[in-house]
mmCIF file of C-alpha atoms in Angstrom:
data_model
loop_
_atom_site.group_PDB
_atom_site.id
_atom_site.type_symbol
_atom_site.label_atom_id
_atom_site.label_comp_id
_atom_site.label_asym_id
_atom_site.label_seq_id
_atom_site.Cartn_x
_atom_site.Cartn_y
_atom_site.Cartn_z
ATOM 1 C CA UNK Z 956 15.854 14.012 143.791
ATOM 2 C CA UNK Z 957 18.194 16.630 144.799
ATOM 3 C CA UNK Z 958 18.883 16.323 148.441
ATOM 4 C CA UNK Z 959 22.353 18.000 148.908
ATOM 5 C CA UNK Z 960 21.309 20.986 147.147
ATOM 6 C CA UNK Z 961 24.075 24.105 145.728
ATOM 7 C CA UNK Z 962 24.417 25.407 149.384
ATOM 8 C CA UNK Z 963 27.205 22.928 150.332
ATOM 9 C CA UNK Z 964 29.607 25.652 150.307
ATOM 10 C CA UNK Z 965 28.006 28.458 151.981
ATOM 11 C CA UNK Z 966 28.961 29.647 155.401
ATOM 12 C CA UNK Z 967 27.699 27.444 158.534
ATOM 13 C CA UNK Z 968 25.247 28.613 160.885
ATOM 14 C CA UNK Z 969 27.104 29.610 164.000
ATOM 15 C CA UNK Z 970 24.577 27.558 166.414
ATOM 16 C CA UNK Z 971 21.919 25.224 166.494
ATOM 17 C CA UNK Z 972 19.105 28.152 166.772
ATOM 18 C CA UNK Z 973 19.243 28.201 163.036
ATOM 19 C CA UNK Z 974 18.615 24.484 162.586
ATOM 20 C CA UNK Z 975 15.655 24.310 165.490
ATOM 21 C CA UNK Z 976 13.968 27.690 163.307
ATOM 22 C CA UNK Z 977 14.065 25.370 160.484
ATOM 23 C CA UNK Z 978 13.005 22.402 161.933
ATOM 24 C CA UNK Z 979 10.173 24.375 163.596
ATOM 25 C CA UNK Z 980 9.178 25.567 160.000
ATOM 26 C CA UNK Z 981 9.302 22.438 158.390
ATOM 27 C CA UNK Z 982 7.385 20.556 160.811
ATOM 28 C CA UNK Z 983 4.776 23.346 161.366
ATOM 29 C CA UNK Z 984 4.146 23.314 157.475
ATOM 30 C CA UNK Z 985 3.733 19.761 157.248
ATOM 31 C CA UNK Z 986 3.515 17.538 160.408
ATOM 32 C CA UNK Z 987 3.887 14.718 158.282
ATOM 33 C CA UNK Z 988 6.954 15.149 156.380
ATOM 34 C CA UNK Z 989 8.472 18.206 158.134
ATOM 35 C CA UNK Z 990 10.823 15.841 159.970
ATOM 36 C CA UNK Z 991 11.423 13.722 157.042
ATOM 37 C CA UNK Z 992 12.717 16.756 154.974
ATOM 38 C CA UNK Z 993 14.612 18.365 157.513
ATOM 39 C CA UNK Z 994 16.701 15.057 157.960
ATOM 40 C CA UNK Z 995 17.600 14.895 154.506
ATOM 41 C CA UNK Z 996 19.069 18.627 154.437
ATOM 42 C CA UNK Z 997 20.667 18.737 157.668
ATOM 43 C CA UNK Z 998 23.455 16.203 157.118
ATOM 44 C CA UNK Z 999 24.081 18.048 153.715
ATOM 45 C CA UNK Z 1000 24.667 21.359 155.057
ATOM 46 C CA UNK Z 1001 26.192 20.402 158.482
ATOM 47 C CA UNK Z 1002 28.585 17.744 157.539
ATOM 48 C CA UNK Z 1003 29.218 19.008 153.988
ATOM 49 C CA UNK Z 1004 33.192 18.781 154.689
ATOM 50 C CA UNK Z 1005 32.575 14.916 154.772
ATOM 51 C CA UNK Z 1006 31.013 14.950 151.112
ATOM 52 C CA UNK Z 1007 33.231 14.811 148.060
ATOM 53 C CA UNK Z 1008 33.550 18.198 146.147
ATOM 54 C CA UNK Z 1009 30.688 18.365 143.690
ATOM 55 C CA UNK Z 1010 31.876 18.095 139.740
ATOM 56 C CA UNK Z 1011 29.496 20.816 139.353
ATOM 57 C CA UNK Z 1012 27.560 23.393 140.841
ATOM 58 C CA UNK Z 1013 24.361 24.831 138.991
ATOM 59 C CA UNK Z 1014 23.969 28.295 139.779
ATOM 60 C CA UNK Z 1015 22.207 29.764 137.075
ATOM 61 C CA UNK Z 1016 19.641 29.880 134.141
ATOM 62 C CA UNK Z 1017 18.315 27.352 131.956
ATOM 63 C CA UNK Z 1018 20.224 28.233 129.116
ATOM 64 C CA UNK Z 1019 23.872 27.739 130.290
ATOM 65 C CA UNK Z 1020 25.576 24.645 128.890
ATOM 66 C CA UNK Z 1021 26.280 22.395 131.447
ATOM 67 C CA UNK Z 1022 29.415 20.641 132.302
ATOM 68 C CA UNK Z 1023 27.533 17.283 133.054
ATOM 69 C CA UNK Z 1024 24.293 17.177 131.464
ATOM 70 C CA UNK Z 1025 21.398 15.850 133.288
ATOM 71 C CA UNK Z 1026 19.614 12.356 132.918
ATOM 72 C CA UNK Z 1027 15.820 13.157 134.013
ATOM 73 C CA UNK Z 1028 13.215 10.305 135.108
ATOM 74 C CA UNK Z 1029 9.557 11.113 135.056
ATOM 75 C CA UNK Z 1030 7.053 8.482 135.529
ATOM 76 C CA UNK Z 1031 3.627 8.482 133.342
ATOM 77 C CA UNK Z 1032 1.475 7.560 136.537
ATOM 78 C CA UNK Z 1033 2.123 9.740 139.383
ATOM 79 C CA UNK Z 1034 -0.009 12.686 139.531
ATOM 80 C CA UNK Z 1035 2.217 14.632 142.010
ATOM 81 C CA UNK Z 1036 5.117 14.993 139.545
ATOM 82 C CA UNK Z 1037 3.242 14.619 136.249
ATOM 83 C CA UNK Z 1038 5.036 13.562 133.174
ATOM 84 C CA UNK Z 1039 4.340 17.320 131.514
ATOM 85 C CA UNK Z 1040 6.560 18.509 134.390
ATOM 86 C CA UNK Z 1041 9.508 16.116 133.122
ATOM 87 C CA UNK Z 1042 9.146 17.032 129.679
ATOM 88 C CA UNK Z 1043 8.922 20.812 130.431
ATOM 89 C CA UNK Z 1044 12.307 20.724 132.499
ATOM 90 C CA UNK Z 1045 13.987 18.537 129.746
ATOM 91 C CA UNK Z 1046 12.845 21.365 127.176
ATOM 92 C CA UNK Z 1047 13.889 24.284 129.383
ATOM 93 C CA UNK Z 1048 17.272 22.605 129.777
ATOM 94 C CA UNK Z 1049 17.870 21.795 126.038
ATOM 95 C CA UNK Z 1050 18.916 18.897 124.159
ATOM 96 C CA UNK Z 1051 22.899 19.525 125.005
ATOM 97 C CA UNK Z 1052 22.118 19.553 128.489
ATOM 98 C CA UNK Z 1053 19.387 16.820 129.423
ATOM 99 C CA UNK Z 1054 17.671 13.807 128.323
ATOM 100 C CA UNK Z 1055 14.539 12.411 129.764
ATOM 101 C CA UNK Z 1056 13.499 8.649 130.722
ATOM 102 C CA UNK Z 1057 9.762 8.161 130.407
ATOM 103 C CA UNK Z 1058 9.078 5.540 132.823
ATOM 104 C CA UNK Z 1059 5.759 3.860 132.008
ATOM 105 C CA UNK Z 1060 5.215 2.853 135.274
ATOM 106 C CA UNK Z 1061 3.270 3.983 138.501
ATOM 107 C CA UNK Z 1062 4.298 5.211 142.222
ATOM 108 C CA UNK Z 1063 6.665 7.608 143.579
ATOM 109 C CA UNK Z 1064 10.031 7.010 142.083
ATOM 110 C CA UNK Z 1065 11.221 4.414 139.569
ATOM 111 C CA UNK Z 1066 13.138 2.612 141.754
ATOM 112 C CA UNK Z 1067 9.974 1.329 143.273
ATOM 113 C CA UNK Z 1068 8.685 0.151 140.252
ATOM 114 C CA UNK Z 1069 11.556 -1.626 138.703
ATOM 115 C CA UNK Z 1070 12.123 -1.399 134.756
ATOM 116 C CA UNK Z 1071 15.623 -2.992 133.325
ATOM 117 C CA UNK Z 1072 15.257 -0.440 130.512
ATOM 118 C CA UNK Z 1073 15.324 2.187 133.139
ATOM 119 C CA UNK Z 1074 18.042 0.693 135.209
ATOM 120 C CA UNK Z 1075 20.197 0.028 132.358
ATOM 121 C CA UNK Z 1076 20.238 3.674 130.978
ATOM 122 C CA UNK Z 1077 20.674 5.049 134.477
ATOM 123 C CA UNK Z 1078 23.633 2.687 134.984
ATOM 124 C CA UNK Z 1079 25.447 3.568 131.768
ATOM 125 C CA UNK Z 1080 24.686 7.242 132.635
ATOM 126 C CA UNK Z 1081 26.335 7.077 136.156
ATOM 127 C CA UNK Z 1082 29.286 4.375 135.199
ATOM 128 C CA UNK Z 1083 30.223 5.835 131.935
ATOM 129 C CA UNK Z 1084 28.701 9.178 131.446
ATOM 130 C CA UNK Z 1085 26.674 8.179 128.463
ATOM 131 C CA UNK Z 1086 23.079 9.444 127.869
ATOM 132 C CA UNK Z 1087 20.855 8.394 125.342
ATOM 133 C CA UNK Z 1088 20.512 9.953 121.814
ATOM 134 C CA UNK Z 1089 17.471 10.788 121.927
ATOM 135 C CA UNK Z 1090 15.879 13.665 123.924
ATOM 136 C CA UNK Z 1091 13.249 11.161 125.406
ATOM 137 C CA UNK Z 1092 13.423 7.594 125.649
ATOM 138 C CA UNK Z 1093 10.486 5.602 127.006
ATOM 139 C CA UNK Z 1094 10.931 2.472 129.280
ATOM 140 C CA UNK Z 1095 8.408 0.085 130.683
ATOM 141 C CA UNK Z 1096 8.336 -1.260 134.011
ATOM 142 C CA UNK Z 1097 8.827 -5.028 134.603
ATOM 143 C CA UNK Z 1098 5.536 -5.761 135.733
ATOM 144 C CA UNK Z 1099 2.044 -3.787 136.079
ATOM 145 C CA UNK Z 1100 0.390 -3.235 139.462
ATOM 146 C CA UNK Z 1101 -1.680 -6.198 140.836
ATOM 147 C CA UNK Z 1102 -0.253 -8.450 138.680
ATOM 148 C CA UNK Z 1103 1.174 -11.472 140.354
ATOM 149 C CA UNK Z 1104 4.554 -10.614 139.418
ATOM 150 C CA UNK Z 1105 4.451 -6.944 140.523
ATOM 151 C CA UNK Z 1106 4.587 -7.875 144.004
ATOM 152 C CA UNK Z 1107 7.447 -9.973 143.323
ATOM 153 C CA UNK Z 1108 9.152 -6.940 141.356
ATOM 154 C CA UNK Z 1109 8.338 -4.924 144.350
ATOM 155 C CA UNK Z 1110 10.277 -7.357 146.869
ATOM 156 C CA UNK Z 1111 13.236 -7.618 144.644
ATOM 157 C CA UNK Z 1112 12.980 -3.787 144.431
ATOM 158 C CA UNK Z 1113 13.079 -3.325 148.146
ATOM 159 C CA UNK Z 1114 16.043 -5.841 148.715
ATOM 160 C CA UNK Z 1115 17.822 -4.008 146.150
ATOM 161 C CA UNK Z 1116 17.288 -0.793 147.919
ATOM 162 C CA UNK Z 1117 18.161 -2.184 151.323
ATOM 163 C CA UNK Z 1118 21.361 -3.602 150.068
ATOM 164 C CA UNK Z 1119 22.059 -0.212 148.476
ATOM 165 C CA UNK Z 1120 21.340 1.457 151.851
ATOM 166 C CA UNK Z 1121 23.498 -0.739 153.805
ATOM 167 C CA UNK Z 1122 26.859 -0.104 151.845
ATOM 168 C CA UNK Z 1123 26.585 3.458 152.565
#
């Protein structure tokens, strides 16, 4: 998920009325998640000077060669962001710019449906900058929903997520 997009280097609004209008639009459009989305974007735009300078800012067509290729992860069983969209995005960027992990799992986000395979590929990319050779790599979740091991996998994922959040 891209939370802090390319607007990091744009001029800052002169006053809080700008942010108030954005918040009002967001909460009007979605009274359920308007607040949440606003609070994801606000720190990026308002406190950008505390973040490191991005390695690359993407500002153009999908045929451009990227300095840093993308690793996309798409779930097989999540209707809000279907796998076909992940495949179309990877195809649009091309083999030189993106690889796709097809995460055979359920729910919103692969981190909530753990896969040792997905995690290993993600870790290798983040720590070493190494992408899989294939355009598309298939990884299965460690457990199926409603199986006895699924709850323990969820508990482990939640614990890992909470530990990550306390470090930042």
